[in-house]
C-alpha cells in the first residue's frame, strides 16, 4: 500500500484504480440498459464525484436527479434513523432509475430510499455503489453494481468525508485511527 503526498494519508484505491473500475461499471450498466433511457439519482453529497464520472462512462440517454439524507452526523457515528433532507425534483414513475451511492454500509440509507422510490412505481430500480462494506450490514440489501467491496474501514476522499472534510481528495484514503475531531 502506498502513501499520498497529500497530508500523508494512506491510499486504499488510487485515482487510476477508481477510473478503471468506474469505466467497467459504466460499460456493464450500458449493456444492461439495452438502449433504454436512464435517470441517475445521486445521494448527496458523497456520491457527487462518483456520479459525475460514472455518468460519463455510461453510453445512454441519461438525466440526473439528487436526493439528500441525513446519515452520519459529525464524525464516524451514524445517528441510526434516516431522514430525507432533499427530495427528487422530478417524478420517476415509469422510468429506469439508477440510484448512485458512495458507500453501502449498514444499508439503512438505501433501504429507506429504495422503499421510498418504489412507491413511485419506476419501470426499474437499480443501485450502483462505489464501495460496499458487507460486514457492516444491518438491513439486508445488495447493490446491483459494486465498485469495490471493502472490510470495515473508514474511508475518505473521492466524495467521501469525515465531518465534511476530505471530499476533494482525488484518491480513496484511509481515515487514520484516533484522528482528532
Ligand atoms: P448506511 O446508511 O449505513 O449504509 O450509510 C450510508 C452512508 O454513510 C454513506 O452514504 C456514507 O455517506 C456514510 N459512510 C459510511 N461509511 C463511510 C466511510 O467509511 N466514510 C465516509 N462515509 C461513510
Ligand atoms: Mg452518502
PDB file of C-alpha atoms and ligand atoms in Angstrom:
ATOM      1  CA  UNK A   1       0.000   0.000   0.000  1.00  0.00           C
ATOM      2  CA  UNK A   2       1.320   3.428  -0.918  1.00  0.00           C
ATOM      3  CA  UNK A   3       1.004   6.790   0.760  1.00  0.00           C
ATOM      4  CA  UNK A   4      -0.192  10.008  -0.813  1.00  0.00           C
ATOM      5  CA  UNK A   5       1.919  13.084  -0.634  1.00  0.00           C
ATOM      6  CA  UNK A   6      -1.343  14.808   0.236  1.00  0.00           C
ATOM      7  CA  UNK A   7      -1.416  15.129   4.034  1.00  0.00           C
ATOM      8  CA  UNK A   8       0.458  11.814   4.328  1.00  0.00           C
ATOM      9  CA  UNK A   9      -2.711   9.738   4.135  1.00  0.00           C
ATOM     10  CA  UNK A  10      -2.660   6.058   3.237  1.00  0.00           C
ATOM     11  CA  UNK A  11      -4.275   5.316  -0.122  1.00  0.00           C
ATOM     12  CA  UNK A  12      -6.728   2.435  -0.426  1.00  0.00           C
ATOM     13  CA  UNK A  13      -7.594   2.995  -4.123  1.00  0.00           C
ATOM     14  CA  UNK A  14      -5.717   5.345  -6.400  1.00  0.00           C
ATOM     15  CA  UNK A  15      -7.463   7.649  -8.862  1.00  0.00           C
ATOM     16  CA  UNK A  16      -6.284   5.319 -11.655  1.00  0.00           C
ATOM     17  CA  UNK A  17      -7.812   2.274  -9.976  1.00  0.00           C
ATOM     18  CA  UNK A  18     -11.054   4.186  -9.407  1.00  0.00           C
ATOM     19  CA  UNK A  19     -11.177   5.354 -13.032  1.00  0.00           C
ATOM     20  CA  UNK A  20     -10.584   1.817 -14.304  1.00  0.00           C
ATOM     21  CA  UNK A  21     -13.340   0.333 -12.129  1.00  0.00           C
ATOM     22  CA  UNK A  22     -15.802   3.142 -12.918  1.00  0.00           C
ATOM     23  CA  UNK A  23     -15.215   2.551 -16.646  1.00  0.00           C
ATOM     24  CA  UNK A  24     -16.005  -1.149 -16.184  1.00  0.00           C
ATOM     25  CA  UNK A  25     -19.152  -0.364 -14.222  1.00  0.00           C
ATOM     26  CA  UNK A  26     -20.282   2.120 -16.861  1.00  0.00           C
ATOM     27  CA  UNK A  27     -19.808  -0.452 -19.616  1.00  0.00           C
ATOM     28  CA  UNK A  28     -21.824  -3.024 -17.671  1.00  0.00           C
ATOM     29  CA  UNK A  29     -24.651  -0.557 -16.975  1.00  0.00           C
ATOM     30  CA  UNK A  30     -24.706   0.485 -20.642  1.00  0.00           C
ATOM     31  CA  UNK A  31     -25.014  -3.143 -21.658  1.00  0.00           C
ATOM     32  CA  UNK A  32     -27.807  -3.829 -19.153  1.00  0.00           C
ATOM     33  CA  UNK A  33     -29.789  -0.781 -20.307  1.00  0.00           C
ATOM     34  CA  UNK A  34     -30.171  -2.217 -23.820  1.00  0.00           C
ATOM     35  CA  UNK A  35     -30.590   1.258 -25.301  1.00  0.00           C
ATOM     36  CA  UNK A  36     -33.226   2.462 -22.831  1.00  0.00           C
ATOM     37  CA  UNK A  37     -33.192   5.833 -21.088  1.00  0.00           C
ATOM     38  CA  UNK A  38     -31.896   6.276 -17.568  1.00  0.00           C
ATOM     39  CA  UNK A  39     -32.483   8.571 -14.600  1.00  0.00           C
ATOM     40  CA  UNK A  40     -29.440   8.648 -12.359  1.00  0.00           C
ATOM     41  CA  UNK A  41     -30.274   9.610  -8.786  1.00  0.00           C
ATOM     42  CA  UNK A  42     -27.254  10.657  -6.754  1.00  0.00           C
ATOM     43  CA  UNK A  43     -27.260  10.609  -2.978  1.00  0.00           C
ATOM     44  CA  UNK A  44     -25.714  13.888  -1.856  1.00  0.00           C
ATOM     45  CA  UNK A  45     -23.094  14.793  -1.111  1.00  0.00           C
ATOM     46  CA  UNK A  46     -20.805  11.774  -1.099  1.00  0.00           C
ATOM     47  CA  UNK A  47     -21.886  10.310  -4.436  1.00  0.00           C
ATOM     48  CA  UNK A  48     -21.422  13.519  -6.433  1.00  0.00           C
ATOM     49  CA  UNK A  49     -17.930  12.705  -7.723  1.00  0.00           C
ATOM     50  CA  UNK A  50     -18.804   9.090  -8.483  1.00  0.00           C
ATOM     51  CA  UNK A  51     -21.975  10.102 -10.318  1.00  0.00           C
ATOM     52  CA  UNK A  52     -20.098  12.654 -12.401  1.00  0.00           C
ATOM     53  CA  UNK A  53     -17.555  10.044 -13.517  1.00  0.00           C
ATOM     54  CA  UNK A  54     -19.941   7.084 -13.804  1.00  0.00           C
ATOM     55  CA  UNK A  55     -22.413   9.050 -15.919  1.00  0.00           C
ATOM     56  CA  UNK A  56     -19.669   9.810 -18.432  1.00  0.00           C
ATOM     57  CA  UNK A  57     -18.839   6.110 -18.626  1.00  0.00           C
ATOM     58  CA  UNK A  58     -22.444   5.231 -19.497  1.00  0.00           C
ATOM     59  CA  UNK A  59     -23.393   5.396 -23.157  1.00  0.00           C
ATOM     60  CA  UNK A  60     -27.111   6.151 -22.844  1.00  0.00           C
ATOM     61  CA  UNK A  61     -29.684   8.925 -22.813  1.00  0.00           C
ATOM     62  CA  UNK A  62     -29.371   9.906 -19.156  1.00  0.00           C
ATOM     63  CA  UNK A  63     -30.761  12.594 -16.868  1.00  0.00           C
ATOM     64  CA  UNK A  64     -29.841  13.361 -13.255  1.00  0.00           C
ATOM     65  CA  UNK A  65     -31.644  13.966 -10.033  1.00  0.00           C
ATOM     66  CA  UNK A  66     -30.364  14.193  -6.482  1.00  0.00           C
ATOM     67  CA  UNK A  67     -31.624  13.383  -3.033  1.00  0.00           C
ATOM     68  CA  UNK A  68     -30.052  14.089   0.329  1.00  0.00           C
ATOM     69  CA  UNK A  69     -30.488  12.101   3.507  1.00  0.00           C
ATOM     70  CA  UNK A  70     -29.174  12.540   6.986  1.00  0.00           C
ATOM     71  CA  UNK A  71     -26.999   9.585   7.894  1.00  0.00           C
ATOM     72  CA  UNK A  72     -23.718  10.312   9.562  1.00  0.00           C
ATOM     73  CA  UNK A  73     -23.651  13.441  11.678  1.00  0.00           C
ATOM     74  CA  UNK A  74     -20.327  14.742  12.812  1.00  0.00           C
ATOM     75  CA  UNK A  75     -17.571  12.155  12.843  1.00  0.00           C
ATOM     76  CA  UNK A  76     -17.931   8.468  12.090  1.00  0.00           C
ATOM     77  CA  UNK A  77     -21.036   7.573  14.073  1.00  0.00           C
ATOM     78  CA  UNK A  78     -24.419   7.072  12.467  1.00  0.00           C
ATOM     79  CA  UNK A  79     -27.463   8.552  14.101  1.00  0.00           C
ATOM     80  CA  UNK A  80     -29.391   5.388  13.146  1.00  0.00           C
ATOM     81  CA  UNK A  81     -32.573   6.894  11.730  1.00  0.00           C
ATOM     82  CA  UNK A  82     -32.591   8.066   8.117  1.00  0.00           C
ATOM     83  CA  UNK A  83     -34.324  11.303   7.205  1.00  0.00           C
ATOM     84  CA  UNK A  84     -34.926  12.820   3.767  1.00  0.00           C
ATOM     85  CA  UNK A  85     -33.457  16.305   3.577  1.00  0.00           C
ATOM     86  CA  UNK A  86     -33.868  16.841  -0.166  1.00  0.00           C
ATOM     87  CA  UNK A  87     -36.442  15.023  -2.295  1.00  0.00           C
ATOM     88  CA  UNK A  88     -36.379  14.243  -6.034  1.00  0.00           C
ATOM     89  CA  UNK A  89     -37.121  17.176  -8.338  1.00  0.00           C
ATOM     90  CA  UNK A  90     -38.885  15.082 -10.986  1.00  0.00           C
ATOM     91  CA  UNK A  91     -41.273  12.109 -10.719  1.00  0.00           C
ATOM     92  CA  UNK A  92     -39.710   8.731 -11.530  1.00  0.00           C
ATOM     93  CA  UNK A  93     -42.873   6.797 -12.374  1.00  0.00           C
ATOM     94  CA  UNK A  94     -42.243   4.557 -15.373  1.00  0.00           C
ATOM     95  CA  UNK A  95     -38.538   5.460 -15.520  1.00  0.00           C
ATOM     96  CA  UNK A  96     -35.406   3.330 -15.344  1.00  0.00           C
ATOM     97  CA  UNK A  97     -33.795   4.576 -12.160  1.00  0.00           C
ATOM     98  CA  UNK A  98     -30.201   4.040 -11.090  1.00  0.00           C
ATOM     99  CA  UNK A  99     -29.527   5.116  -7.520  1.00  0.00           C
ATOM    100  CA  UNK A 100     -25.894   6.152  -7.212  1.00  0.00           C
ATOM    101  CA  UNK A 101     -24.307   5.965  -3.772  1.00  0.00           C
ATOM    102  CA  UNK A 102     -20.769   6.322  -2.465  1.00  0.00           C
ATOM    103  CA  UNK A 103     -20.842   3.614   0.213  1.00  0.00           C
ATOM    104  CA  UNK A 104     -23.269   0.872   1.114  1.00  0.00           C
ATOM    105  CA  UNK A 105     -22.558   0.460   4.802  1.00  0.00           C
ATOM    106  CA  UNK A 106     -25.288  -0.541   7.290  1.00  0.00           C
ATOM    107  CA  UNK A 107     -27.792  -0.427   4.418  1.00  0.00           C
ATOM    108  CA  UNK A 108     -30.175   1.847   6.334  1.00  0.00           C
ATOM    109  CA  UNK A 109     -29.964   4.701   3.810  1.00  0.00           C
ATOM    110  CA  UNK A 110     -30.501   2.623   0.676  1.00  0.00           C
ATOM    111  CA  UNK A 111     -33.232   0.505   2.270  1.00  0.00           C
ATOM    112  CA  UNK A 112     -35.071   3.713   3.125  1.00  0.00           C
ATOM    113  CA  UNK A 113     -34.539   5.228  -0.334  1.00  0.00           C
ATOM    114  CA  UNK A 114     -35.439   2.044  -2.213  1.00  0.00           C
ATOM    115  CA  UNK A 115     -38.764   1.809  -0.368  1.00  0.00           C
ATOM    116  CA  UNK A 116     -39.465   5.489  -0.976  1.00  0.00           C
ATOM    117  CA  UNK A 117     -38.660   5.264  -4.704  1.00  0.00           C
ATOM    118  CA  UNK A 118     -40.548   2.002  -5.281  1.00  0.00           C
ATOM    119  CA  UNK A 119     -43.733   3.722  -4.054  1.00  0.00           C
ATOM    120  CA  UNK A 120     -43.458   5.892  -7.188  1.00  0.00           C
ATOM    121  CA  UNK A 121     -43.537   2.813  -9.431  1.00  0.00           C
ATOM    122  CA  UNK A 122     -40.424   3.251 -11.568  1.00  0.00           C
ATOM    123  CA  UNK A 123     -40.024   0.904 -14.536  1.00  0.00           C
ATOM    124  CA  UNK A 124     -36.846  -0.427 -12.960  1.00  0.00           C
ATOM    125  CA  UNK A 125     -34.776   0.454  -9.906  1.00  0.00           C
ATOM    126  CA  UNK A 126     -31.124  -0.454  -9.627  1.00  0.00           C
ATOM    127  CA  UNK A 127     -28.391   0.549  -7.226  1.00  0.00           C
ATOM    128  CA  UNK A 128     -24.781   1.384  -8.031  1.00  0.00           C
ATOM    129  CA  UNK A 129     -22.381   1.876  -5.152  1.00  0.00           C
ATOM    130  CA  UNK A 130     -18.711   2.631  -5.424  1.00  0.00           C
ATOM    131  CA  UNK A 131     -17.864   0.893  -2.164  1.00  0.00           C
ATOM    132  CA  UNK A 132     -19.577  -1.875  -0.258  1.00  0.00           C
ATOM    133  CA  UNK A 133     -18.923  -2.834   3.360  1.00  0.00           C
ATOM    134  CA  UNK A 134     -20.945  -6.067   3.635  1.00  0.00           C
ATOM    135  CA  UNK A 135     -19.690  -6.841   7.157  1.00  0.00           C
ATOM    136  CA  UNK A 136     -21.411  -3.714   8.494  1.00  0.00           C
ATOM    137  CA  UNK A 137     -24.884  -4.545   7.182  1.00  0.00           C
ATOM    138  CA  UNK A 138     -27.916  -4.085   9.462  1.00  0.00           C
ATOM    139  CA  UNK A 139     -30.564  -4.115   6.707  1.00  0.00           C
ATOM    140  CA  UNK A 140     -30.483  -6.915   4.148  1.00  0.00           C
ATOM    141  CA  UNK A 141     -29.798  -5.080   0.881  1.00  0.00           C
ATOM    142  CA  UNK A 142     -27.401  -5.566  -2.015  1.00  0.00           C
ATOM    143  CA  UNK A 143     -26.334  -3.226  -4.778  1.00  0.00           C
ATOM    144  CA  UNK A 144     -26.666  -4.271  -8.431  1.00  0.00           C
ATOM    145  CA  UNK A 145     -23.298  -2.710  -9.235  1.00  0.00           C
ATOM    146  CA  UNK A 146     -20.413  -2.580  -6.739  1.00  0.00           C
ATOM    147  CA  UNK A 147     -17.103  -0.863  -7.404  1.00  0.00           C
ATOM    148  CA  UNK A 148     -15.072  -2.346  -4.581  1.00  0.00           C
ATOM    149  CA  UNK A 149     -16.026  -4.500  -1.641  1.00  0.00           C
ATOM    150  CA  UNK A 150     -14.024  -3.482   1.431  1.00  0.00           C
ATOM    151  CA  UNK A 151     -13.652  -4.594   5.043  1.00  0.00           C
ATOM    152  CA  UNK A 152     -14.785  -2.455   7.952  1.00  0.00           C
ATOM    153  CA  UNK A 153     -12.560   0.552   7.324  1.00  0.00           C
ATOM    154  CA  UNK A 154     -13.469   4.231   7.460  1.00  0.00           C
ATOM    155  CA  UNK A 155     -12.519   5.858   4.191  1.00  0.00           C
ATOM    156  CA  UNK A 156     -12.287   9.416   2.937  1.00  0.00           C
ATOM    157  CA  UNK A 157     -11.782  11.103  -0.418  1.00  0.00           C
ATOM    158  CA  UNK A 158     -13.374  10.958  -3.873  1.00  0.00           C
ATOM    159  CA  UNK A 159     -16.535  12.451  -2.353  1.00  0.00           C
ATOM    160  CA  UNK A 160     -16.418  10.725   0.989  1.00  0.00           C
ATOM    161  CA  UNK A 161     -16.000  12.776   4.111  1.00  0.00           C
ATOM    162  CA  UNK A 162     -15.063  12.826   7.724  1.00  0.00           C
ATOM    163  CA  UNK A 163     -17.068  15.616   9.354  1.00  0.00           C
ATOM    164  CA  UNK A 164     -17.481  17.209   5.879  1.00  0.00           C
ATOM    165  CA  UNK A 165     -13.735  17.308   5.222  1.00  0.00           C
ATOM    166  CA  UNK A 166     -11.566  15.425   2.696  1.00  0.00           C
ATOM    167  CA  UNK A 167     -14.238  15.029  -0.006  1.00  0.00           C
ATOM    168  CA  UNK A 168     -11.892  16.648  -2.530  1.00  0.00           C
ATOM    169  CA  UNK A 169      -9.077  14.092  -2.171  1.00  0.00           C
ATOM    170  CA  UNK A 170      -8.618  12.539  -5.636  1.00  0.00           C
ATOM    171  CA  UNK A 171      -7.846   9.087  -4.187  1.00  0.00           C
ATOM    172  CA  UNK A 172      -9.777   6.955  -1.704  1.00  0.00           C
ATOM    173  CA  UNK A 173      -7.779   7.097   1.513  1.00  0.00           C
ATOM    174  CA  UNK A 174      -7.948   5.507   4.936  1.00  0.00           C
ATOM    175  CA  UNK A 175      -9.031   7.645   7.834  1.00  0.00           C
ATOM    176  CA  UNK A 176      -6.168   7.474  10.327  1.00  0.00           C
ATOM    177  CA  UNK A 177      -7.294   5.867  13.604  1.00  0.00           C
ATOM    178  CA  UNK A 178      -7.569   8.182  16.615  1.00  0.00           C
ATOM    179  CA  UNK A 179      -7.885  11.188  14.371  1.00  0.00           C
ATOM    180  CA  UNK A 180      -8.808  14.276  16.421  1.00  0.00           C
ATOM    181  CA  UNK A 181     -12.306  15.654  15.706  1.00  0.00           C
TER     182      UNK A 181
HETATM  183  P1  LIG B   1     -25.558   3.386   5.567  1.00  0.00           P
HETATM  184  O1  LIG B   1     -26.909   4.002   5.685  1.00  0.00           O
HETATM  185  O2  LIG B   1     -25.035   2.918   6.902  1.00  0.00           O
HETATM  186  O3  LIG B   1     -25.461   2.299   4.532  1.00  0.00           O
HETATM  187  O4  LIG B   1     -24.525   4.507   5.259  1.00  0.00           O
HETATM  188  C1  LIG B   1     -24.549   5.222   4.184  1.00  0.00           C
HETATM  189  C2  LIG B   1     -23.719   6.464   4.294  1.00  0.00           C
HETATM  190  O5  LIG B   1     -22.809   6.506   5.397  1.00  0.00           O
HETATM  191  C3  LIG B   1     -22.845   6.548   3.089  1.00  0.00           C
HETATM  192  O6  LIG B   1     -23.558   7.101   2.015  1.00  0.00           O
HETATM  193  C4  LIG B   1     -21.758   7.461   3.552  1.00  0.00           C
HETATM  194  O7  LIG B   1     -22.146   8.795   3.363  1.00  0.00           O
HETATM  195  C5  LIG B   1     -21.629   7.191   5.020  1.00  0.00           C
HETATM  196  N1  LIG B   1     -20.457   6.342   5.266  1.00  0.00           N
HETATM  197  C6  LIG B   1     -20.432   5.029   5.558  1.00  0.00           C
HETATM  198  N2  LIG B   1     -19.187   4.571   5.685  1.00  0.00           N
HETATM  199  C7  LIG B   1     -18.377   5.627   5.444  1.00  0.00           C
HETATM  200  C8  LIG B   1     -16.937   5.796   5.389  1.00  0.00           C
HETATM  201  O8  LIG B   1     -16.131   4.868   5.568  1.00  0.00           O
HETATM  202  N3  LIG B   1     -16.516   7.043   5.077  1.00  0.00           N
HETATM  203  C9  LIG B   1     -17.336   8.091   4.843  1.00  0.00           C
HETATM  204  N4  LIG B   1     -18.671   7.983   4.872  1.00  0.00           N
HETATM  205  C10 LIG B   1     -19.186   6.752   5.178  1.00  0.00           C
HETATM  206 MG1  LIG B   2     -23.507   9.201   1.456  1.00  0.00          MG
END
